[in-house]
Short mmCIF file of C-alpha atoms in Angstrom, two decimals:
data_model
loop_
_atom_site.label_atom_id
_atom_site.label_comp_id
_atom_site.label_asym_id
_atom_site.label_seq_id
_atom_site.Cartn_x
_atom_site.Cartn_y
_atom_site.Cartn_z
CA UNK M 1 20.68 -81.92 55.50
CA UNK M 2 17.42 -80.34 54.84
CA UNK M 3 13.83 -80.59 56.02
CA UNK M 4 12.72 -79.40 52.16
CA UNK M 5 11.02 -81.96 49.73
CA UNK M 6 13.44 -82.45 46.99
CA UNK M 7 12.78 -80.75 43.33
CA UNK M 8 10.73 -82.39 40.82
CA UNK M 9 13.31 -82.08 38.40
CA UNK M 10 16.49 -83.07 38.66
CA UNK M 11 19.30 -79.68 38.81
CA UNK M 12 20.60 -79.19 34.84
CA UNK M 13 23.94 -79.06 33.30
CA UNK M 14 26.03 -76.76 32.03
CA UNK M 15 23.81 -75.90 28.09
CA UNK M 16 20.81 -78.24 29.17
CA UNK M 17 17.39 -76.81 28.68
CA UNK M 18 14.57 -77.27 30.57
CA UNK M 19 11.00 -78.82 29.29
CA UNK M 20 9.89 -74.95 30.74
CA UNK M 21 12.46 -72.93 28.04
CA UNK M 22 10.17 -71.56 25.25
CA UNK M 23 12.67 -72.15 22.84
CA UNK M 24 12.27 -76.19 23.79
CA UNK M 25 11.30 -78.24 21.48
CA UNK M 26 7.88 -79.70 22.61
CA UNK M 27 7.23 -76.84 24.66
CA UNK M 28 2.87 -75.67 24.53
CA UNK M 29 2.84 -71.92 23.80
CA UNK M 30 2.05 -69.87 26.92
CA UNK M 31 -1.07 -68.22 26.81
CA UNK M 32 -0.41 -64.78 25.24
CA UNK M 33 2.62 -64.97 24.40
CA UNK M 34 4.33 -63.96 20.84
CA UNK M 35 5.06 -67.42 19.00
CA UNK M 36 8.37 -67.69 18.31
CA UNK M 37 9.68 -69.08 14.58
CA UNK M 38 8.46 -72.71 14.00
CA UNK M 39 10.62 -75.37 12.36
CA UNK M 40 12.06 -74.96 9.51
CA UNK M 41 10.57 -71.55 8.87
CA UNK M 42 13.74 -68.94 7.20
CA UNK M 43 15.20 -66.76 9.74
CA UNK M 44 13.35 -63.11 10.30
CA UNK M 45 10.22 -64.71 8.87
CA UNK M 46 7.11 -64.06 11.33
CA UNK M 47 4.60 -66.51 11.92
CA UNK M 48 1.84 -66.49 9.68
CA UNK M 49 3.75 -64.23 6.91
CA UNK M 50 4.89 -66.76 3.64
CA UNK M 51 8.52 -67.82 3.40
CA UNK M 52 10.56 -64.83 1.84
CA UNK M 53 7.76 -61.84 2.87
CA UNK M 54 9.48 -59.29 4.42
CA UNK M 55 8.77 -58.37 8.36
CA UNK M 56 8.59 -54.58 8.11
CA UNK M 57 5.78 -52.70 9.46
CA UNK M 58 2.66 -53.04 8.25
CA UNK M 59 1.00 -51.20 5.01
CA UNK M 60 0.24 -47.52 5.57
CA UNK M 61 2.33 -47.32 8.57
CA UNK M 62 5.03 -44.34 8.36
CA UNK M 63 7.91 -44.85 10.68
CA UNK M 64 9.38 -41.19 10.23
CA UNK M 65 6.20 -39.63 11.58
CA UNK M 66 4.84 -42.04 13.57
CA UNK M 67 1.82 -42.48 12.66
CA UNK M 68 -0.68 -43.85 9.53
CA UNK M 69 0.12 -42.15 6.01
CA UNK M 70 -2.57 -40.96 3.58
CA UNK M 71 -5.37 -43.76 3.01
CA UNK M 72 -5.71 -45.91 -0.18
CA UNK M 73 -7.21 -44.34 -3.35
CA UNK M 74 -11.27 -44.56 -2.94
CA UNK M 75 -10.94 -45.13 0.72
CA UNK M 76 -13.60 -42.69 3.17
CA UNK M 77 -14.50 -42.61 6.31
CA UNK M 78 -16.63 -44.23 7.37
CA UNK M 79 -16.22 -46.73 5.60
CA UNK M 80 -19.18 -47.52 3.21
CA UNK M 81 -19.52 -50.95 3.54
CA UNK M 82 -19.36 -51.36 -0.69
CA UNK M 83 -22.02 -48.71 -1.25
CA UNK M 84 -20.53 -45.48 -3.05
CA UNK M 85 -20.28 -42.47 -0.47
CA UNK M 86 -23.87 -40.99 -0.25
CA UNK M 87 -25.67 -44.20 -1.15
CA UNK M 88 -26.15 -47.56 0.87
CA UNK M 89 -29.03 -48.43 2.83
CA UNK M 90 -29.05 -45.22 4.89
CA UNK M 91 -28.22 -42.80 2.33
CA UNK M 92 -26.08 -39.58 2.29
CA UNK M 93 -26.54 -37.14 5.96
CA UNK M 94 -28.81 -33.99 5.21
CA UNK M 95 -26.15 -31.00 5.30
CA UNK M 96 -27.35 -28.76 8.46
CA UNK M 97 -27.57 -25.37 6.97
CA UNK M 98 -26.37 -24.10 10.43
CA UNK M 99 -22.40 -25.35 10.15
CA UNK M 100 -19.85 -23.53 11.23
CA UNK M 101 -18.42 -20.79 9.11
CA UNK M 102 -15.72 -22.40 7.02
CA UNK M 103 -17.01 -25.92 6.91
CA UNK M 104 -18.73 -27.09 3.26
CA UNK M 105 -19.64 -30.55 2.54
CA UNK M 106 -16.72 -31.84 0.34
CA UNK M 107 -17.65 -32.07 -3.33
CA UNK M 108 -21.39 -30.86 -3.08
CA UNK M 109 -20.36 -27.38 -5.43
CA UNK M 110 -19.99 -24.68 -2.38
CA UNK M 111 -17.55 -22.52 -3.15
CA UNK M 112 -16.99 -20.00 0.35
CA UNK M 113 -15.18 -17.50 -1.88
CA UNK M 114 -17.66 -17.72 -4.88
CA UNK M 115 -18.15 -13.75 -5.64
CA UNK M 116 -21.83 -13.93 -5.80
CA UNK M 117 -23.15 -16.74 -3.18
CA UNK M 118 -22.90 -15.78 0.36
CA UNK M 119 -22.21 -19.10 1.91
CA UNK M 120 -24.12 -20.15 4.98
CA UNK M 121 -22.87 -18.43 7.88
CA UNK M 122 -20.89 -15.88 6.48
CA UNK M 123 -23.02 -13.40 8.14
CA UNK M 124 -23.72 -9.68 6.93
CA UNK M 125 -19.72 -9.27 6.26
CA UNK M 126 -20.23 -12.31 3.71
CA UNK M 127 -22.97 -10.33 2.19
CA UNK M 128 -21.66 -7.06 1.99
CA UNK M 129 -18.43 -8.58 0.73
CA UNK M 130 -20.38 -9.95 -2.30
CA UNK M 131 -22.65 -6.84 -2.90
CA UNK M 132 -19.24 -4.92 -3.16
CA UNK M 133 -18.04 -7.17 -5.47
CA UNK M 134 -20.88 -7.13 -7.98
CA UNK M 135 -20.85 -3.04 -7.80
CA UNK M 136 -17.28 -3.42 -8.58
CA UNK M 137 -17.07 -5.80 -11.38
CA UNK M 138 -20.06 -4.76 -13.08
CA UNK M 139 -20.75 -0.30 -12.48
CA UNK M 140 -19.74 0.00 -16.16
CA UNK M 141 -22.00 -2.05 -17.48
CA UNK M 142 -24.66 -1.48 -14.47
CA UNK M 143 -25.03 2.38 -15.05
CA UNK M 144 -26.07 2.61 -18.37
CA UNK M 145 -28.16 0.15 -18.32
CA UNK M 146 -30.15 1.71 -15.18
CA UNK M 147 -29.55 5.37 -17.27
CA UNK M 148 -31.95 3.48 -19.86
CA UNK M 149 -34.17 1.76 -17.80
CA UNK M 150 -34.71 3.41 -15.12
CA UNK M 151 -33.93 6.95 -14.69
CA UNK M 152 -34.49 7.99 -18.62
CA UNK M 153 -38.35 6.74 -18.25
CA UNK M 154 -38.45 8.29 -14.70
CA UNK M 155 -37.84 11.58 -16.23
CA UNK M 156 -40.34 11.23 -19.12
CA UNK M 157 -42.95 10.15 -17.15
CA UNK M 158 -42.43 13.08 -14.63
CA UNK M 159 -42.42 15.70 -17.39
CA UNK M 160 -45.67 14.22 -18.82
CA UNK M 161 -47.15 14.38 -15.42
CA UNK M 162 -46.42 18.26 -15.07
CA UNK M 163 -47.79 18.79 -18.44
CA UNK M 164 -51.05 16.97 -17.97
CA UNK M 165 -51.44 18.04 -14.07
CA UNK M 166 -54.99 20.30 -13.98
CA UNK M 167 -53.69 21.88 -10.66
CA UNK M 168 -53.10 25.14 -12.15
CA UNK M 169 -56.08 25.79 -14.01
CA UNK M 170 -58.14 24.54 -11.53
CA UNK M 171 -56.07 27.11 -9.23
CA UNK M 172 -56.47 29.61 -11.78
CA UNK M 173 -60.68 29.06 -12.15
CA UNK M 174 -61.06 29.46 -8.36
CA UNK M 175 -59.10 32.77 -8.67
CA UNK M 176 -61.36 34.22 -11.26
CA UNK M 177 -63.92 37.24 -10.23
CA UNK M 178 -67.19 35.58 -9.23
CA UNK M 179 -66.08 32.29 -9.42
CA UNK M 180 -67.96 29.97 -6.33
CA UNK M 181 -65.04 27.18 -5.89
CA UNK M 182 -67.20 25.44 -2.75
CA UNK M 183 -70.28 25.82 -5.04
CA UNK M 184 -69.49 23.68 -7.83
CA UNK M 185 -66.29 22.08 -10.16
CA UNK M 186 -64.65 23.66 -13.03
CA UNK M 187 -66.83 22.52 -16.30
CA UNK M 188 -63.32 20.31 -17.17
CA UNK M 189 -63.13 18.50 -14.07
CA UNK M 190 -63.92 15.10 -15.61
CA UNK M 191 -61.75 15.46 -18.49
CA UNK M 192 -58.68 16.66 -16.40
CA UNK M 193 -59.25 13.82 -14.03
CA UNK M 194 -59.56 11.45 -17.10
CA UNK M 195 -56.72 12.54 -18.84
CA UNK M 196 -54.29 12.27 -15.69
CA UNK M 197 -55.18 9.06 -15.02
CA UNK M 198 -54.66 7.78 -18.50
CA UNK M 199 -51.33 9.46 -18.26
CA UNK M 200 -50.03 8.23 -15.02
CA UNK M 201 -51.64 4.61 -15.82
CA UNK M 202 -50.54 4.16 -19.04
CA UNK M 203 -47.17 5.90 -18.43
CA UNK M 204 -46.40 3.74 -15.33
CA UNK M 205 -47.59 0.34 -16.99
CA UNK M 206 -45.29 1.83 -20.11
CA UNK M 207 -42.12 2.25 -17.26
CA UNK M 208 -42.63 -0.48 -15.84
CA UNK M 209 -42.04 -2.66 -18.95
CA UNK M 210 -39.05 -0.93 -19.78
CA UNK M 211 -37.62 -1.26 -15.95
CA UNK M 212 -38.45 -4.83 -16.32
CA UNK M 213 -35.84 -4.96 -19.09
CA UNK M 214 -33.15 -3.21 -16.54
CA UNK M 215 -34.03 -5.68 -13.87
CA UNK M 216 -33.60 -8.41 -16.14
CA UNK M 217 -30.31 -7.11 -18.24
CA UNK M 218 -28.62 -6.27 -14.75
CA UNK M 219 -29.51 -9.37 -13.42
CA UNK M 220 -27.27 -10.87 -16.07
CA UNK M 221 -24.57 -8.64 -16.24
CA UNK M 222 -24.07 -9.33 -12.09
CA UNK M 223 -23.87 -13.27 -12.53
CA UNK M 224 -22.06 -13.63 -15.65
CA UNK M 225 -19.60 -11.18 -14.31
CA UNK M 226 -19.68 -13.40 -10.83
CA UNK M 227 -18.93 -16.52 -13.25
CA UNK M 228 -16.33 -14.64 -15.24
CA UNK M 229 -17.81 -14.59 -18.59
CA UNK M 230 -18.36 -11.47 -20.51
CA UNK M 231 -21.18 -9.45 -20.31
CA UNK M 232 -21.70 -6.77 -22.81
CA UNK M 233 -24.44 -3.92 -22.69
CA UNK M 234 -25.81 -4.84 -26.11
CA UNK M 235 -26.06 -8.33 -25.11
CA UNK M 236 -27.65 -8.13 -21.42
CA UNK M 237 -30.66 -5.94 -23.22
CA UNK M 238 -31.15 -8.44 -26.00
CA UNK M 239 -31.62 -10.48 -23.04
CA UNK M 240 -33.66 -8.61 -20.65
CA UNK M 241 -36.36 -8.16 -24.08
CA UNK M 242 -36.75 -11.59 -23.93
CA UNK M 243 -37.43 -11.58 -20.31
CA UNK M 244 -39.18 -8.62 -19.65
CA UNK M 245 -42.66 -9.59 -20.38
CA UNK M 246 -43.15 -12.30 -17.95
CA UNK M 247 -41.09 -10.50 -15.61
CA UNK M 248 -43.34 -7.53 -16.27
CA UNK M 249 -46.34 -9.36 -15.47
CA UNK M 250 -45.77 -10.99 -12.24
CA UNK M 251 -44.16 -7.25 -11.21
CA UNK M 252 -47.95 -5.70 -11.67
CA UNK M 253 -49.78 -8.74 -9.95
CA UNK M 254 -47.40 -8.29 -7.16
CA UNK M 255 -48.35 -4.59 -7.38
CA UNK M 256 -51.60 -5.01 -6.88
CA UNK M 257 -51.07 -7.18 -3.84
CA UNK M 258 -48.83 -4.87 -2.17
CA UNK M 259 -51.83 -2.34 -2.99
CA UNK M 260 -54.45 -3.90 -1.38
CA UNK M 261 -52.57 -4.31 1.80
CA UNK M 262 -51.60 -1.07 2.05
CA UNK M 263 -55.24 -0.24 1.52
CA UNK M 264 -55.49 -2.18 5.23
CA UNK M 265 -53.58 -0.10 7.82
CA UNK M 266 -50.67 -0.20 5.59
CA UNK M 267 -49.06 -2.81 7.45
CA UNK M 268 -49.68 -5.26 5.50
CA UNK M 269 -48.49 -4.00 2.24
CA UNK M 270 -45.44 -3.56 3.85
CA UNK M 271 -45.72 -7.06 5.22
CA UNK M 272 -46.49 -8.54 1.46
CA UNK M 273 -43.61 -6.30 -0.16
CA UNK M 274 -41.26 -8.03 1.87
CA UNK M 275 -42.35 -11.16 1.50
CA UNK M 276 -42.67 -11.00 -2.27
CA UNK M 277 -39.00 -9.16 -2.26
CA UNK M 278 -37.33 -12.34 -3.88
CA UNK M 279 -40.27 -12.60 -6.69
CA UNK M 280 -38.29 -11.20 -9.49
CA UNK M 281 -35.23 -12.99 -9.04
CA UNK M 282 -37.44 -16.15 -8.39
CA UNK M 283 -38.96 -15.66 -11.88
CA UNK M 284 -35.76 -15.29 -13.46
CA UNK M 285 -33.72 -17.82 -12.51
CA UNK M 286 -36.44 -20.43 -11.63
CA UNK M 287 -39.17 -19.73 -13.81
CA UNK M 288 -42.03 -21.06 -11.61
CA UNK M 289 -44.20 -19.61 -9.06
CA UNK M 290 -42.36 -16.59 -8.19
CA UNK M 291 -44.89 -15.81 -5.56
CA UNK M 292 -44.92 -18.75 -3.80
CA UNK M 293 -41.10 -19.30 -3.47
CA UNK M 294 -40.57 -15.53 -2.64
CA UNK M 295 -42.87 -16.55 0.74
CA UNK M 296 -41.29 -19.31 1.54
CA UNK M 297 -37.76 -18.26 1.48
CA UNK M 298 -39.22 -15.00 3.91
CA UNK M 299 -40.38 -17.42 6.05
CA UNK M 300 -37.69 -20.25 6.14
CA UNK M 301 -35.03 -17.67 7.83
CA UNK M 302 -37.43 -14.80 8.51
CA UNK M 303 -34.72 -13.01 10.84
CA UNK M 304 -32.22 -12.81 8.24
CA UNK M 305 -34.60 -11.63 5.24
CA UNK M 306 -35.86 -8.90 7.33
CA UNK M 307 -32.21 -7.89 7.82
CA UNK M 308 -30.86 -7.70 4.29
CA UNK M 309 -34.61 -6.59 2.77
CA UNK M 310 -34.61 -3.74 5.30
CA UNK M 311 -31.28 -3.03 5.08
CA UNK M 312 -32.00 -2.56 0.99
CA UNK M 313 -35.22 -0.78 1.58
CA UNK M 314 -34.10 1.90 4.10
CA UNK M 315 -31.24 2.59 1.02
CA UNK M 316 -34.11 2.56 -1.83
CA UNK M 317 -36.45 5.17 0.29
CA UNK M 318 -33.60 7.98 1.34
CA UNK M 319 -32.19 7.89 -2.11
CA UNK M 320 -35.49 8.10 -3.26
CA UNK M 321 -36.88 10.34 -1.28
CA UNK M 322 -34.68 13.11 -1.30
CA UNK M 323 -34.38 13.65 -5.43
CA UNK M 324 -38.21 13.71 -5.25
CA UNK M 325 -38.06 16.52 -2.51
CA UNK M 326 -35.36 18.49 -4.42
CA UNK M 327 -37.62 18.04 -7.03
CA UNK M 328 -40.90 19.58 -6.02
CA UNK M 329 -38.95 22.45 -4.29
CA UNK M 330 -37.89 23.14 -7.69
CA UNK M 331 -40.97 23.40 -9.62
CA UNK M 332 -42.46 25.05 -6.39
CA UNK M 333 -39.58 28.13 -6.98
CA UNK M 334 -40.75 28.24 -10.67
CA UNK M 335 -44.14 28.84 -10.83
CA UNK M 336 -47.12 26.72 -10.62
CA UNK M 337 -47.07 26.11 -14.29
CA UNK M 338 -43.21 25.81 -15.25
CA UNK M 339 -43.90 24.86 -18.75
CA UNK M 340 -46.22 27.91 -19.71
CA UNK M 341 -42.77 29.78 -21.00
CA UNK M 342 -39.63 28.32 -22.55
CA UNK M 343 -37.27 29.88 -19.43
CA UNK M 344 -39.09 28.24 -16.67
CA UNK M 345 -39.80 25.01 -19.26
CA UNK M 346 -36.09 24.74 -19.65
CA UNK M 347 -35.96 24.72 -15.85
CA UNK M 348 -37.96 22.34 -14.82
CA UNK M 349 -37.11 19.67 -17.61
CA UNK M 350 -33.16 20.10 -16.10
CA UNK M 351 -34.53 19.93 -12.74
CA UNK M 352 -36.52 16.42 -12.87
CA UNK M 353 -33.21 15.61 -15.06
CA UNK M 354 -31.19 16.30 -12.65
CA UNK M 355 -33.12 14.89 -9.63
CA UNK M 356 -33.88 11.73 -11.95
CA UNK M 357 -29.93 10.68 -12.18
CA UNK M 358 -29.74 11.64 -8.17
CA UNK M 359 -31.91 8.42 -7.69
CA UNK M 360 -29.47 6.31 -9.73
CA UNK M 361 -27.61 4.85 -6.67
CA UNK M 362 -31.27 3.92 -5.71
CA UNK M 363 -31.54 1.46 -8.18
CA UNK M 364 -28.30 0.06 -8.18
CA UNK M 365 -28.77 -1.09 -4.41
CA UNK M 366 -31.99 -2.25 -5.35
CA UNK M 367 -31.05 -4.35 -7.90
CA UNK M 368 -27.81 -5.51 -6.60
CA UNK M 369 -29.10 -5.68 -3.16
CA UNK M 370 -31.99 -8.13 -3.77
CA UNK M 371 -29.87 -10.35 -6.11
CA UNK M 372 -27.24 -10.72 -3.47
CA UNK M 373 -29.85 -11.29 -1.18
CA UNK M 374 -31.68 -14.23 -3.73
CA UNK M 375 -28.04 -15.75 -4.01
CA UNK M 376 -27.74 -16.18 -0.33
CA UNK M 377 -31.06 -17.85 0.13
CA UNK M 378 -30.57 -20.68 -2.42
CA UNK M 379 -27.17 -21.28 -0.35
CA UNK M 380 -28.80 -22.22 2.61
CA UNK M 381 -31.42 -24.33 0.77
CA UNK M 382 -28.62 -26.53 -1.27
CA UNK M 383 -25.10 -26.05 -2.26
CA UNK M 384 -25.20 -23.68 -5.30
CA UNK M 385 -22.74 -20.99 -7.35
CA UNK M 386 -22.37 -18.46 -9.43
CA UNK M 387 -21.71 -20.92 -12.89
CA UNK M 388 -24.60 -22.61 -12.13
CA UNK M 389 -27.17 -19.37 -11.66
CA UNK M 390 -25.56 -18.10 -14.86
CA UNK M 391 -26.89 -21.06 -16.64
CA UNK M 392 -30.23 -21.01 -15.06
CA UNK M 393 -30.46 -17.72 -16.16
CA UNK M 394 -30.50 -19.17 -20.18
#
């Protein structure tokens, strides 16, 4: 006897199932439950999959690692809803020029080891590295081309100035018996002062056409070099002739500029020739407003322009600076007219000679350094390399 209530159902046999059993016939699904096969539905067939599909795991899933293998052909993340990657009602993300070094938008033309474009971030390793480079590849081709453009027409117009300079006769007057130097001028003042002028004028316009032709011939050697092509000497002057007279011409308006600010406390000449440091290379390989690009790229990462253009500058002024001192001590030891005799003539022709090819390395950091520098720049505005500047270039 017992004081419990009997159970609903009655106790079950030996192989009886219960209307509770899943596997009952009849039986509602429980509430989160896996359904189990269904009537007549093939053994090791899952609910929902047709007769004869197999019950693996699903697509994409890799059992030996664990995990999801590669995605489907054309598949990105995130996903695109349709729209090709860049497009769709909210367009492609602005690349932030800041990223970390390493990291390049896939498939927008960045290459981080191009050997002329310092990508973003690479820092003043990254831009070293690449002005290496350039000397490296291209010093054989470089060097004469500055010897012709540059230092050549450097020389001449030095030995015209010491044959034209009116120092020594004027020198020479005030020395005479009688002479009254605080009175009045030598009677060929105005036609010394006249023809110096028209010397160092004309001369300098004259050099500064041909060193327009350097600028523009070394230019081309350095990125068709960077883009593996060829790059001959005969060639890379054919092409800086065709370049140099526009090139020449924004060179003297920017000439004046920096003039007239150094005119006002200096400081702002120094100002403008910094800012208007990318002007050339602007001209060359954009072809439109040189000036007004050069400023904005000076302003748009000021820090780092005042880094490499300084860096460039402090190299351009020692290794100018000291050929031109060697140089007046040496027409200082022979005389104050060196060309009156053929000895002391001799001298000071192989002395501006010789001080002329010490400023070589000058002009090779010049030019290579503000390329490199230009190269940089248009990295950080959009992705860019060397194949495409050597076709900009024409």
């Amino acid at each position: 006897m017992t004081d419990q209530p009997p159970p609903p159902t009655p106790p079950l046999g030996p192989g009886e199932q219960g209307p509770s059993d899943p596997t009952s016939p009849g039986t509602p699904p429980v509430a989160g439950a896996a359904p189990g096969p269904q009537p007549g539905m093939p053994p090791g067939t899952a609910p929902g999959l047709r007769p004869g599909a197999p019950s693996g795991p699903p697509p994409g899933w890799d059992p030996a690692q664990g995990g999801w293998g590669p995605p489907p052909q054309g598949w990105v993340f995130p996903p695109t809803g349709g729209y090709p990657p860049g497009a769709g009602p909210y367009g492609g993300q602005q690349w932030y020029p800041g990223a970390p070094v390493g990291w390049y938008p896939p498939g927008h033309g960045l290459d981080p080891n191009d050997a002329l474009v310092t990508p973003p971030g690479a820092g003043i390793q990254g831009w070293l590295s690449r002005f290496n480079g350039a000397l490296r590849r291209g010093w054989r081709q470089l060097v004469p081309i500055i010897l012709l453009t540059q230092v050549l027409p450097a020389a001449v117009l030095s030995i015209i100035s010491l044959a034209v300079d009116p120092t020594a006769g004027w020198d020479a007057w005030a020395a005479e018996p009688g002479s009254d130097a605080t009175a009045r001028l030598p009677e060929t003042f105005g036609t010394d002062v006249a023809i110096l002028l028209v010397a160092l004028v004309g001369g300098s316009l004259l050099f500064g056409l041909v060193q327009a032709v350097g600028w523009a011939a070394g230019s081309w050697v350095i990125t068709q070099q960077a883009a593996g092509r060829p790059a001959r000497v005969d060639a890379a002057l054919r092409y800086g002739v065709r370049r140099a007279l526009g090139l020449w011409g924004w060179t003297l308006l920017i000439s004046v500029l920096v003039g007239v600010g150094v005119c006002f406390c200096v400081l702002p000449g120094i100002y403008l020739a910094f800012a208007l440091s990318m002007a050339g290379p602007v001209y060359l390989f954009e072809r439109q407003n040189p000036i007004g690009r050069s400023f904005r790229m000076f302003h748009d990462r000021l820090g780092l322009m005042l880094g490499r253009v300084a860096l460039v500058a402090a190299v351009v002024i020692v290794g100018s600076l000291i050929p031109g001192l060697l140089e007046s001590l040496g027409n200082v030891a022979l005389g104050p007219d060196p060309l009156l005799s053929p000895g002391t003539a001799v001298g000071a022709v192989a002395v501006i000679g010789v001080t002329a090819l010490l400023a070589l390395p000058a002009h090779l950091v010049q030019l290579v350094g503000l390329l490199v520098t230009y190269t940089e720049q248009r990295a950080y505005e959009a992705p860019v390399n060397s194949a495409q500047l050597a076709a900009e270039l024409g």
